[in-house]
Short mmCIF file of C-alpha atoms in Angstrom, two decimals:
data_model
loop_
_atom_site.label_atom_id
_atom_site.label_comp_id
_atom_site.label_asym_id
_atom_site.label_seq_id
_atom_site.Cartn_x
_atom_site.Cartn_y
_atom_site.Cartn_z
CA MET A 1 -57.80 -119.97 10.18
CA ARG A 2 -58.35 -118.59 13.67
CA ASP A 3 -56.92 -120.59 16.58
CA THR A 4 -58.15 -121.00 20.12
CA ARG A 5 -56.37 -117.93 21.45
CA GLU A 6 -58.01 -115.71 18.82
CA THR A 7 -61.53 -116.85 19.70
CA ARG A 8 -61.41 -116.85 23.51
CA GLY A 9 -62.98 -113.38 23.61
CA ARG A 10 -66.03 -114.42 21.55
CA ALA A 11 -67.77 -115.99 24.54
CA GLU A 12 -67.03 -116.10 28.24
CA GLU A 13 -66.57 -119.86 28.06
CA GLY A 14 -67.06 -122.71 25.67
CA PRO A 15 -65.21 -125.19 23.49
CA PRO A 16 -62.22 -124.08 21.41
CA TRP A 17 -63.09 -122.81 17.96
CA TRP A 18 -61.27 -122.83 14.63
CA ASP A 19 -62.30 -121.70 11.14
CA VAL A 20 -61.81 -123.20 7.67
CA ALA A 21 -62.67 -121.22 4.55
CA PHE A 22 -63.38 -121.96 0.88
CA ASP A 23 -64.04 -119.76 -2.16
CA ALA A 24 -66.85 -120.03 -4.68
CA HIS A 25 -64.86 -122.53 -6.77
CA GLY A 26 -64.35 -124.85 -3.83
CA ASP A 27 -60.71 -123.99 -3.33
CA ALA A 28 -59.33 -123.70 0.20
CA VAL A 29 -58.39 -120.20 1.19
CA ASP A 30 -55.52 -121.70 3.21
CA GLU A 31 -54.13 -124.93 1.77
CA ARG A 32 -52.79 -126.00 5.21
CA GLN A 33 -55.92 -125.19 7.19
CA GLY A 34 -56.80 -128.87 7.68
CA ASP A 35 -53.36 -129.68 9.08
CA ARG A 36 -53.57 -126.71 11.43
CA VAL A 37 -56.98 -127.70 12.72
CA ALA A 38 -55.73 -131.25 13.31
CA ASP A 39 -52.64 -130.02 15.17
CA ALA A 40 -54.68 -127.63 17.33
CA ALA A 41 -57.37 -130.26 18.04
CA ARG A 42 -54.71 -132.78 19.06
CA GLU A 43 -53.08 -130.25 21.34
CA ALA A 44 -56.48 -129.42 22.94
CA ASP A 45 -57.23 -133.16 23.45
CA VAL A 46 -60.42 -132.92 21.37
CA ARG A 47 -62.41 -136.16 21.22
CA HIS A 48 -65.43 -134.72 19.43
CA LEU A 49 -64.85 -132.29 16.52
CA VAL A 50 -68.12 -130.54 15.57
CA VAL A 51 -68.13 -128.90 12.12
CA LEU A 52 -70.73 -126.10 11.85
CA ALA A 53 -72.01 -124.49 8.64
CA HIS A 54 -74.40 -121.52 8.26
CA THR A 55 -74.81 -118.67 5.74
CA ALA A 56 -74.06 -115.47 7.66
CA HIS A 57 -70.66 -114.83 6.12
CA HIS A 58 -71.13 -111.54 4.28
CA GLU A 59 -70.24 -109.26 7.18
CA PRO A 60 -67.40 -110.13 9.62
CA GLU A 61 -69.06 -108.67 12.70
CA LEU A 62 -72.29 -110.57 12.03
CA THR A 63 -70.35 -113.80 11.44
CA GLY A 64 -68.55 -113.30 14.72
CA ARG A 65 -71.80 -112.78 16.61
CA ILE A 66 -73.38 -115.88 15.11
CA ASP A 67 -70.36 -118.02 15.85
CA ALA A 68 -70.09 -116.67 19.39
CA ARG A 69 -73.78 -117.50 20.04
CA CYS A 70 -73.18 -121.04 18.84
CA ARG A 71 -70.15 -121.44 21.06
CA ALA A 72 -71.94 -120.02 24.10
CA LEU A 73 -74.90 -122.38 23.52
CA PHE A 74 -72.57 -125.37 23.63
CA ALA A 75 -71.21 -124.07 26.92
CA ARG A 76 -74.64 -123.50 28.48
CA ALA A 77 -75.96 -126.86 27.25
CA ASP A 78 -73.00 -128.52 28.97
CA VAL A 79 -71.71 -129.97 25.71
CA THR A 80 -68.04 -128.97 26.11
CA ASP A 81 -66.09 -131.91 27.53
CA GLY A 82 -63.55 -132.90 24.89
CA VAL A 83 -65.41 -130.93 22.23
CA GLY A 84 -63.88 -128.63 19.61
CA LEU A 85 -65.81 -126.54 17.07
CA VAL A 86 -64.91 -125.80 13.46
CA GLY A 87 -66.74 -123.07 11.56
CA VAL A 88 -67.01 -123.33 7.76
CA ARG A 89 -66.69 -120.00 5.98
CA TRP A 90 -67.91 -119.88 2.39
CA PRO A 91 -69.40 -117.34 -0.09
CA SER A 92 -72.85 -116.96 1.42
CA MET A 93 -75.14 -114.38 2.99
CA CYS A 94 -78.46 -113.85 4.73
CA PHE A 95 -80.73 -110.92 3.92
CA ALA A 96 -81.73 -108.41 6.58
CA ARG A 97 -85.20 -109.06 7.93
CA PRO A 98 -87.60 -106.29 6.76
CA GLU A 99 -89.60 -104.37 9.36
CA ASP A 100 -92.81 -104.32 7.31
CA GLY A 101 -92.70 -107.93 6.23
CA ARG A 102 -92.54 -107.08 2.53
CA ALA A 103 -88.81 -107.54 1.89
CA GLY A 104 -88.98 -104.71 -0.59
CA ARG A 105 -85.78 -102.79 0.04
CA LEU A 106 -82.12 -103.74 0.33
CA THR A 107 -79.76 -102.62 3.06
CA ASP A 108 -76.08 -101.81 2.54
CA THR A 109 -75.23 -105.10 4.21
CA ASP A 110 -77.48 -106.89 1.74
CA VAL A 111 -75.63 -105.30 -1.15
CA THR A 112 -72.28 -106.35 0.37
CA GLY A 113 -73.59 -109.91 0.62
CA LEU A 114 -74.77 -109.98 -2.98
CA HIS A 115 -71.31 -108.98 -4.17
CA ARG A 116 -69.95 -111.85 -2.08
CA VAL A 117 -72.32 -114.42 -3.55
CA PHE A 118 -71.83 -113.06 -7.10
CA PRO A 119 -68.19 -111.93 -7.07
CA ASP A 120 -68.12 -111.75 -10.88
CA GLY A 121 -71.47 -109.92 -11.09
CA GLY A 122 -69.88 -106.55 -11.81
CA ASP A 123 -71.97 -104.24 -14.00
CA THR A 124 -74.86 -106.76 -14.17
CA LEU A 125 -75.35 -106.64 -10.41
CA THR A 126 -74.97 -102.87 -10.33
CA GLY A 127 -77.62 -102.42 -13.03
CA LEU A 128 -80.00 -104.86 -11.33
CA LEU A 129 -79.72 -103.10 -8.00
CA GLY A 130 -80.37 -99.81 -9.75
CA LEU A 131 -83.60 -101.15 -11.27
CA LEU A 132 -84.79 -102.52 -7.92
CA ASP A 133 -84.08 -99.19 -6.23
CA GLU A 134 -85.66 -97.03 -8.98
CA ARG A 135 -88.72 -99.26 -9.63
CA PRO A 136 -89.47 -97.84 -13.08
CA LEU A 137 -93.02 -98.16 -14.44
CA ARG A 138 -92.06 -99.07 -18.00
CA ASN A 139 -93.30 -102.49 -19.05
CA GLY A 140 -89.91 -103.92 -19.97
CA ALA A 141 -88.34 -103.17 -16.59
CA LEU A 142 -89.24 -106.53 -15.06
CA ASP A 143 -87.90 -108.29 -18.15
CA ASP A 144 -84.61 -106.49 -17.55
CA VAL A 145 -84.65 -107.81 -13.98
CA GLY A 146 -85.13 -111.37 -15.22
CA ILE A 147 -82.35 -111.02 -17.79
CA ALA A 148 -79.95 -109.67 -15.15
CA LEU A 149 -80.72 -112.49 -12.75
CA ARG A 150 -80.18 -115.11 -15.44
CA ARG A 151 -76.79 -113.55 -16.25
CA LEU A 152 -75.76 -113.65 -12.61
CA VAL A 153 -76.34 -117.40 -12.29
CA GLU A 154 -75.55 -118.63 -15.81
CA HIS A 155 -72.39 -120.69 -16.30
CA PRO A 156 -71.01 -122.80 -19.19
CA LEU A 157 -72.65 -126.21 -19.42
CA ASP A 158 -69.41 -127.95 -18.43
CA THR A 159 -69.20 -126.01 -15.15
CA PRO A 160 -69.39 -128.34 -12.11
CA LEU A 161 -72.07 -126.14 -10.53
CA HIS A 162 -74.72 -127.54 -12.85
CA ALA A 163 -74.47 -130.86 -11.04
CA TYR A 164 -75.88 -129.21 -7.90
CA GLY A 165 -78.95 -127.43 -9.26
CA THR A 166 -81.41 -129.93 -7.76
CA ASP A 167 -81.51 -132.57 -5.00
CA LEU A 168 -83.53 -135.05 -7.08
CA GLY A 169 -80.64 -136.90 -8.65
CA ALA A 170 -78.52 -136.28 -11.71
CA ASN A 171 -80.74 -137.98 -14.28
CA VAL A 172 -84.21 -137.03 -13.05
CA LEU A 173 -84.87 -133.72 -14.77
CA PRO A 174 -84.18 -132.40 -18.28
CA GLN A 175 -82.99 -129.06 -16.96
CA THR A 176 -81.42 -127.89 -13.72
CA ASP A 177 -82.45 -124.24 -13.66
CA PRO A 178 -85.78 -123.56 -11.96
CA ALA A 179 -88.78 -122.04 -13.74
CA MET A 180 -88.36 -118.71 -11.93
CA LEU A 181 -85.35 -118.10 -14.23
CA ILE A 182 -87.19 -119.16 -17.37
CA ASP A 183 -90.82 -118.08 -16.99
CA SER A 184 -92.09 -114.55 -17.71
CA PRO A 185 -90.45 -112.25 -15.13
CA THR A 186 -93.71 -110.34 -14.70
CA GLN A 187 -95.55 -113.58 -13.97
CA VAL A 188 -92.91 -114.69 -11.51
CA CYS A 189 -92.75 -111.34 -9.70
CA GLU A 190 -96.53 -111.26 -9.36
CA GLY A 191 -96.43 -114.82 -7.99
CA PHE A 192 -93.87 -113.88 -5.38
CA ALA A 193 -95.86 -110.73 -4.51
CA GLU A 194 -98.83 -112.98 -3.74
CA ALA A 195 -96.55 -115.29 -1.75
CA LEU A 196 -95.45 -112.30 0.36
CA ASP A 197 -99.13 -111.58 1.08
CA ALA A 198 -99.60 -115.21 2.08
CA ALA A 199 -96.58 -115.04 4.39
CA ARG A 200 -98.05 -112.08 6.21
CA GLN A 201 -101.45 -113.73 6.49
CA GLU A 202 -99.91 -116.94 7.76
CA THR A 203 -97.89 -115.11 10.41
CA GLU A 204 -100.99 -113.25 11.61
CA ARG A 205 -102.99 -116.41 12.21
CA GLU A 206 -103.73 -116.90 15.87
CA GLU A 207 -104.90 -120.50 15.76
CA ASN A 208 -102.42 -123.33 15.86
CA ARG A 209 -101.86 -125.42 12.78
CA SER A 210 -103.29 -128.91 12.68
CA PRO A 211 -101.04 -131.63 14.13
CA GLU A 212 -98.58 -133.51 11.94
CA ARG A 213 -99.26 -137.08 10.88
CA PHE A 214 -96.87 -139.86 9.98
CA GLU A 215 -97.53 -142.58 7.45
CA GLU A 216 -95.99 -145.83 8.62
CA ALA A 217 -94.15 -148.02 6.15
CA HIS A 218 -96.22 -150.84 4.63
CA THR A 219 -95.13 -154.25 3.48
CA GLY A 220 -96.80 -157.17 1.71
CA SER A 221 -100.29 -156.68 0.32
CA GLY A 222 -100.65 -153.34 2.12
CA ALA A 223 -97.60 -151.85 0.44
CA PRO A 224 -98.07 -148.87 -1.89
CA ASP A 225 -98.14 -149.58 -5.61
CA VAL A 226 -94.86 -149.12 -7.41
CA SER A 227 -94.65 -148.23 -11.08
CA GLU A 228 -92.44 -150.07 -13.57
CA HIS A 229 -89.83 -147.36 -12.99
CA GLY A 230 -89.77 -148.05 -9.26
CA THR A 231 -91.47 -144.82 -8.20
CA LEU A 232 -93.93 -144.73 -5.30
CA ASN A 233 -97.44 -143.48 -5.74
CA GLU A 234 -97.87 -140.00 -4.28
CA SER A 235 -100.55 -141.17 -1.88
CA GLY A 236 -98.29 -143.85 -0.47
CA THR A 237 -95.14 -141.81 0.17
CA ALA A 238 -94.02 -142.21 3.79
CA GLY A 239 -93.14 -139.24 5.91
CA PRO A 240 -94.58 -136.59 8.19
CA ARG A 241 -96.72 -133.94 6.49
CA PRO A 242 -98.25 -130.71 7.68
CA ALA A 243 -102.02 -130.88 7.33
CA ASP A 244 -102.13 -127.82 5.06
CA ASP A 245 -99.78 -125.69 2.99
CA PRO A 246 -99.06 -122.06 3.95
CA THR A 247 -101.02 -121.04 0.86
CA GLU A 248 -103.42 -122.89 -1.42
CA ARG A 249 -101.21 -121.91 -4.36
CA LEU A 250 -98.79 -124.66 -3.32
CA SER A 251 -101.48 -127.28 -3.91
CA ARG A 252 -101.54 -126.42 -7.60
CA PRO A 253 -99.10 -128.00 -10.04
CA GLU A 254 -98.51 -124.56 -11.61
CA SER A 255 -97.81 -122.28 -8.63
CA LEU A 256 -97.03 -119.02 -10.36
CA ALA A 257 -99.95 -118.43 -12.72
CA PRO A 258 -99.30 -116.13 -15.71
CA SER A 259 -100.79 -112.70 -15.94
CA GLU A 260 -102.05 -111.17 -19.18
CA ARG A 261 -102.06 -107.66 -17.79
CA PRO A 262 -99.11 -105.29 -18.23
CA LEU A 263 -97.50 -103.59 -15.27
CA ARG A 264 -99.03 -100.17 -16.00
CA ASP A 265 -102.57 -101.42 -16.78
CA PRO A 266 -104.80 -99.26 -14.52
CA HIS A 267 -107.26 -102.18 -14.27
CA ALA A 268 -104.64 -104.65 -13.14
CA GLY A 269 -105.68 -104.38 -9.48
CA ARG A 270 -102.02 -104.44 -8.46
CA THR A 271 -99.85 -101.55 -7.40
CA PRO A 272 -96.44 -101.30 -9.06
CA ASP A 273 -94.78 -101.24 -5.62
CA ARG A 274 -96.36 -104.55 -4.78
CA VAL A 275 -95.03 -106.21 -7.93
CA TRP A 276 -91.61 -104.68 -7.32
CA ASP A 277 -91.71 -106.21 -3.84
CA GLY A 278 -92.17 -109.51 -5.67
CA ALA A 279 -89.10 -108.64 -7.79
CA HIS A 280 -87.05 -108.18 -4.62
CA GLN A 281 -88.23 -111.59 -3.42
CA LEU A 282 -87.28 -113.04 -6.77
CA LEU A 283 -83.77 -111.67 -6.24
CA ARG A 284 -83.63 -113.29 -2.82
CA GLN A 285 -84.73 -116.64 -4.12
CA VAL A 286 -82.31 -116.59 -7.06
CA THR A 287 -79.55 -115.71 -4.58
CA SER A 288 -80.60 -118.63 -2.39
CA TYR A 289 -80.55 -120.89 -5.44
CA ALA A 290 -77.02 -119.73 -6.28
CA MET A 291 -75.93 -120.39 -2.69
CA ARG A 292 -77.48 -123.86 -2.70
CA ARG A 293 -75.53 -124.75 -5.81
CA HIS A 294 -72.28 -123.51 -4.25
CA ALA A 295 -73.10 -125.28 -1.02
CA GLY A 296 -73.32 -128.63 -2.84
CA LEU A 297 -70.10 -128.04 -4.74
CA ILE A 298 -68.12 -126.79 -1.74
CA GLY A 299 -69.44 -129.57 0.48
CA GLU A 300 -68.66 -132.44 -1.87
CA ARG A 301 -65.49 -131.15 -3.50
CA ALA A 302 -63.88 -129.05 -0.77
CA LEU A 303 -65.09 -129.87 2.73
CA ALA A 304 -65.21 -133.63 2.10
CA PRO A 305 -61.47 -133.88 1.29
CA LEU A 306 -60.71 -131.83 4.38
CA LEU A 307 -62.82 -134.17 6.51
CA ARG A 308 -60.96 -137.14 5.12
CA THR A 309 -57.66 -135.50 6.11
CA LEU A 310 -58.93 -134.76 9.58
CA GLY A 311 -60.13 -138.34 9.94
CA GLU A 312 -56.73 -139.65 9.01
CA ASP A 313 -54.85 -137.23 11.24
CA LEU A 314 -57.22 -137.68 14.20
CA PRO A 315 -58.14 -141.36 14.21
CA ASP A 316 -59.37 -141.23 17.82
CA THR A 317 -61.52 -138.12 17.31
CA ARG A 318 -65.16 -138.43 16.27
CA ILE A 319 -66.28 -135.93 13.63
CA HIS A 320 -69.84 -134.54 13.71
CA LEU A 321 -71.45 -132.27 11.10
CA VAL A 322 -74.08 -129.65 11.88
CA GLY A 323 -75.68 -127.32 9.34
CA HIS A 324 -78.45 -124.71 9.10
CA GLY A 325 -80.32 -123.65 5.97
CA SER A 326 -78.02 -123.86 2.94
CA GLY A 327 -75.26 -124.73 5.41
CA ALA A 328 -77.13 -127.98 6.03
CA ARG A 329 -76.97 -128.69 2.31
CA LEU A 330 -73.22 -128.05 2.42
CA VAL A 331 -72.48 -130.59 5.17
CA ALA A 332 -74.89 -133.16 3.70
CA TYR A 333 -73.09 -133.07 0.36
CA ALA A 334 -69.79 -133.24 2.25
CA VAL A 335 -70.88 -136.62 3.57
CA ARG A 336 -71.70 -137.73 0.01
CA GLY A 337 -68.24 -136.59 -1.03
CA LEU A 338 -66.53 -138.85 1.54
CA GLY A 339 -67.00 -141.80 -0.78
CA PRO A 340 -68.22 -145.31 0.05
CA GLN A 341 -65.57 -145.90 2.72
CA GLY A 342 -65.85 -142.49 4.40
CA ARG A 343 -67.64 -142.06 7.72
CA VAL A 344 -68.63 -139.32 10.10
CA ALA A 345 -70.03 -139.92 13.59
CA SER A 346 -73.31 -137.95 13.24
CA LEU A 347 -75.10 -135.50 10.99
CA CYS A 348 -77.60 -132.90 12.29
CA LEU A 349 -79.52 -130.71 9.84
CA PHE A 350 -81.51 -127.75 11.14
CA GLN A 351 -84.08 -126.13 8.81
CA ALA A 352 -82.28 -127.64 5.89
CA ALA A 353 -82.67 -126.01 2.50
CA LEU A 354 -82.79 -129.45 0.90
CA SER A 355 -85.55 -131.28 -0.93
CA HIS A 356 -87.56 -133.42 1.46
CA TYR A 357 -87.00 -136.25 -1.04
CA ALA A 358 -83.18 -135.82 -1.03
CA PHE A 359 -82.66 -139.11 0.82
CA ALA A 360 -85.37 -141.12 -0.97
CA GLU A 361 -84.39 -144.21 -2.95
CA HIS A 362 -87.46 -143.72 -5.21
CA LEU A 363 -89.28 -140.51 -6.08
CA PRO A 364 -93.06 -140.19 -6.51
CA GLN A 365 -94.05 -139.52 -10.11
CA LEU A 366 -90.40 -139.41 -11.22
CA SER A 367 -87.84 -142.09 -12.03
CA GLY A 368 -84.71 -142.34 -9.97
CA GLY A 369 -84.00 -141.29 -6.42
CA GLY A 370 -82.84 -138.33 -4.35
CA ALA A 371 -79.32 -136.99 -4.83
CA LEU A 372 -78.40 -138.07 -1.28
CA ALA A 373 -80.02 -141.54 -1.32
CA GLY A 374 -78.07 -143.94 0.89
CA LEU A 375 -76.32 -141.15 2.76
CA HIS A 376 -77.02 -142.80 6.14
CA ARG A 377 -74.56 -145.59 5.26
CA ARG A 378 -71.73 -143.02 5.60
CA VAL A 379 -72.80 -141.88 9.06
CA THR A 380 -72.11 -144.23 11.94
CA GLY A 381 -74.64 -142.43 14.15
CA PRO A 382 -78.02 -140.93 13.31
CA VAL A 383 -78.91 -138.48 10.53
CA VAL A 384 -81.09 -136.02 12.44
CA CYS A 385 -83.32 -133.66 10.45
CA CYS A 386 -85.06 -130.93 12.46
CA TYR A 387 -88.06 -129.24 10.83
CA SER A 388 -90.68 -126.68 11.73
CA HIS A 389 -93.95 -125.73 10.02
CA HIS A 390 -93.40 -122.17 11.18
CA ASP A 391 -90.49 -121.83 8.70
CA LEU A 392 -92.10 -119.89 5.86
CA GLU A 393 -88.84 -119.44 3.95
CA LEU A 394 -88.79 -123.22 3.40
CA GLY A 395 -92.52 -123.92 3.59
CA LEU A 396 -93.64 -121.22 1.20
CA PHE A 397 -90.83 -119.73 -0.90
CA PHE A 398 -88.58 -122.78 -1.35
CA PRO A 399 -91.20 -124.80 -3.33
CA LEU A 400 -92.09 -121.79 -5.49
CA ALA A 401 -88.40 -121.16 -6.23
CA CYS A 402 -87.63 -124.83 -7.02
CA ARG A 403 -90.50 -125.64 -9.38
CA ARG A 404 -89.56 -126.54 -12.94
CA ILE A 405 -91.06 -125.96 -16.36
CA GLY A 406 -93.60 -128.70 -17.11
CA ASP A 407 -94.80 -129.17 -13.51
CA GLY A 408 -98.36 -129.02 -14.78
CA ALA A 409 -97.97 -132.67 -15.85
CA LEU A 410 -97.50 -133.71 -12.21
CA LEU A 411 -100.46 -134.74 -10.07
CA SER A 412 -99.34 -132.99 -6.89
CA GLY A 413 -98.63 -129.34 -6.24
CA ALA A 414 -95.35 -127.58 -5.63
CA GLY A 415 -95.61 -128.09 -1.87
CA ARG A 416 -95.28 -131.85 -2.23
CA THR A 417 -93.09 -132.10 -5.29
CA TRP A 418 -90.63 -129.41 -4.24
CA GLY A 419 -91.10 -129.27 -0.48
CA ALA A 420 -88.16 -128.60 1.84
CA LEU A 421 -86.67 -130.97 4.38
CA GLY A 422 -86.65 -128.20 7.00
CA TYR A 423 -90.41 -127.60 6.67
CA ASP A 424 -92.09 -131.01 6.71
CA GLY A 425 -89.30 -133.51 7.41
CA ILE A 426 -87.92 -136.53 5.64
CA GLN A 427 -90.14 -137.89 2.84
CA GLY A 428 -90.05 -141.16 0.96
CA ILE A 429 -88.08 -143.15 3.55
CA ASP A 430 -89.93 -146.19 4.86
CA GLY A 431 -89.76 -146.63 8.62
CA SER A 432 -87.98 -143.35 9.36
CA PRO A 433 -89.20 -142.30 12.84
CA ALA A 434 -90.64 -138.84 13.40
CA LEU A 435 -90.22 -137.55 16.94
CA THR A 436 -91.00 -134.32 18.69
CA LEU A 437 -88.00 -132.44 20.05
CA ALA A 438 -88.99 -133.31 23.63
CA ASP A 439 -89.28 -136.99 22.74
CA ALA A 440 -85.94 -136.98 20.89
CA LEU A 441 -84.20 -135.62 24.01
CA ALA A 442 -85.65 -138.29 26.28
CA GLU A 443 -83.11 -140.88 27.40
CA GLY A 444 -82.69 -143.66 24.87
CA ALA A 445 -85.32 -142.30 22.47
CA LEU A 446 -83.10 -141.18 19.61
CA PRO A 447 -82.15 -144.01 17.25
CA SER A 448 -78.47 -144.90 17.23
CA CYS A 449 -78.31 -144.81 13.42
CA GLY A 450 -80.36 -144.14 10.32
CA TYR A 451 -82.64 -141.23 9.47
CA VAL A 452 -84.78 -139.57 12.10
CA GLY A 453 -87.06 -136.55 11.72
CA VAL A 454 -87.47 -134.24 14.67
CA ASP A 455 -90.47 -131.92 14.71
CA ALA A 456 -89.11 -128.86 16.49
CA SER A 457 -92.13 -126.64 15.69
CA GLU A 458 -92.77 -126.00 19.38
CA ARG A 459 -89.31 -124.55 19.76
CA ILE A 460 -88.53 -123.15 16.29
CA ARG A 461 -91.49 -120.82 15.93
CA ALA A 462 -90.43 -117.16 16.44
CA GLY A 463 -90.14 -114.83 13.47
CA GLY A 464 -92.30 -112.55 11.39
CA PRO A 465 -92.95 -112.47 7.65
CA PRO A 466 -91.69 -113.17 5.11
CA TRP A 467 -89.34 -115.89 6.37
CA GLY A 468 -91.10 -116.92 9.56
CA ALA A 469 -89.03 -118.95 11.99
CA HIS A 470 -86.27 -119.99 9.60
CA ASP A 471 -83.54 -118.39 11.74
CA ASP A 472 -84.98 -119.26 15.14
CA VAL A 473 -82.41 -121.99 15.85
CA PHE A 474 -80.41 -120.55 18.77
CA HIS A 475 -81.79 -122.86 21.46
CA GLN A 476 -80.01 -124.97 24.02
CA ASP A 477 -82.37 -127.87 23.30
CA LEU A 478 -81.05 -128.00 19.75
CA VAL A 479 -77.46 -128.11 20.96
CA ARG A 480 -78.45 -130.80 23.45
CA LEU A 481 -79.85 -132.72 20.46
CA VAL A 482 -76.49 -132.44 18.73
CA GLY A 483 -74.87 -133.78 21.88
CA VAL A 484 -77.25 -136.68 22.16
CA ALA A 485 -76.93 -137.60 18.47
CA GLY A 486 -73.14 -137.51 18.69
CA GLY A 487 -72.80 -139.24 22.07
CA MET A 488 -71.36 -136.09 23.58
CA ALA A 489 -74.04 -135.46 26.20
#
């Protein structure tokens, strides 16, 4: 754990900063780190302790830059009085953004990150990276890629990680692994190659997307029909929705259509390089899946106990949680891990790599509810979920990566069934307000508690293919939103 003195050089000014760290099993790197944060926060007279989680932890210099930018933003947004920051370090990474938009080659930093996410990968990871670099034309090569990826993420059935494979509740699905790990690797790689094309086309569009719409909650005779299992009809699910998906493929129940043509078929109409670009994207999405599982485990089983300790040691200090991407999943599951009596002051999720049904009490077309249903009861302030329809990582690739075997039986496509919270906001929650970022920052506009969606598309919009604006979150307005939600501003 770094203390205040060690982090003073990371920004010219700003709140004090400390780190806590956990390994892939959810064990604390330093067993006394919670006590040390509490002692330092007490000495610094911290009244608001903000816990931040992101994924850029595979390269120390990069992590330092990201953390310094966050700290400097708090300073410039004038959210510093009585505030202390805690960074969560965990086995995660973010891939380097490709210059050509294809995401078809790995950098040395990417390789370092993969070894961090898969510390036990060993020879399997080495062989996989060799295949991706060589791009052999033999027909079985993509099958070898699929086998290697399955080996990297497979664990015994009694491993706790299996409980965090989906955000749709423990008893909703017969299997936790997504179809991308089970379907034909050639089919999946071709599907992701087409998705990469769609990402480039979407980024190149000059016209603005159609405005969002919000379906108000209905009661009485106007309420949506509910099945005997308690699930809402798809057409009656409340929540903001983008008017169109990034690609029409997401409107189909089966998003990655099979191909009957072998890789070397001269009439396939596909270049081998293009399909291998899809294989690289498959690697990225499997890595993201692995990180999301670890984020859930570390949040619920590691960060949550630390938060309880901090709450007991600092009874007069309000604790706020902020997360981005898979880091948002980590802090959300940490709130679940607090237990029925646990509380945090506020929860802000930016471009969250969570299902947009994660908070729903009932799921459309499925029995049961989201894995985080009722989470707002453990947050004394608001649960703020920022989303942007410029985020192609969540709007395009997340649904394709999350789809399950048997999705063809569903009536809606992958974009609705497996959509991300950070792309189209909170779904399936009656009466949850949806505000623009400007409206949310207006005095008295943000609800004092409960779920609230904030459409930040006007601010979170910069970024080329394939991931779009997923990482465009370094804005003072977003830090001001954290301050307003937590009563710090």
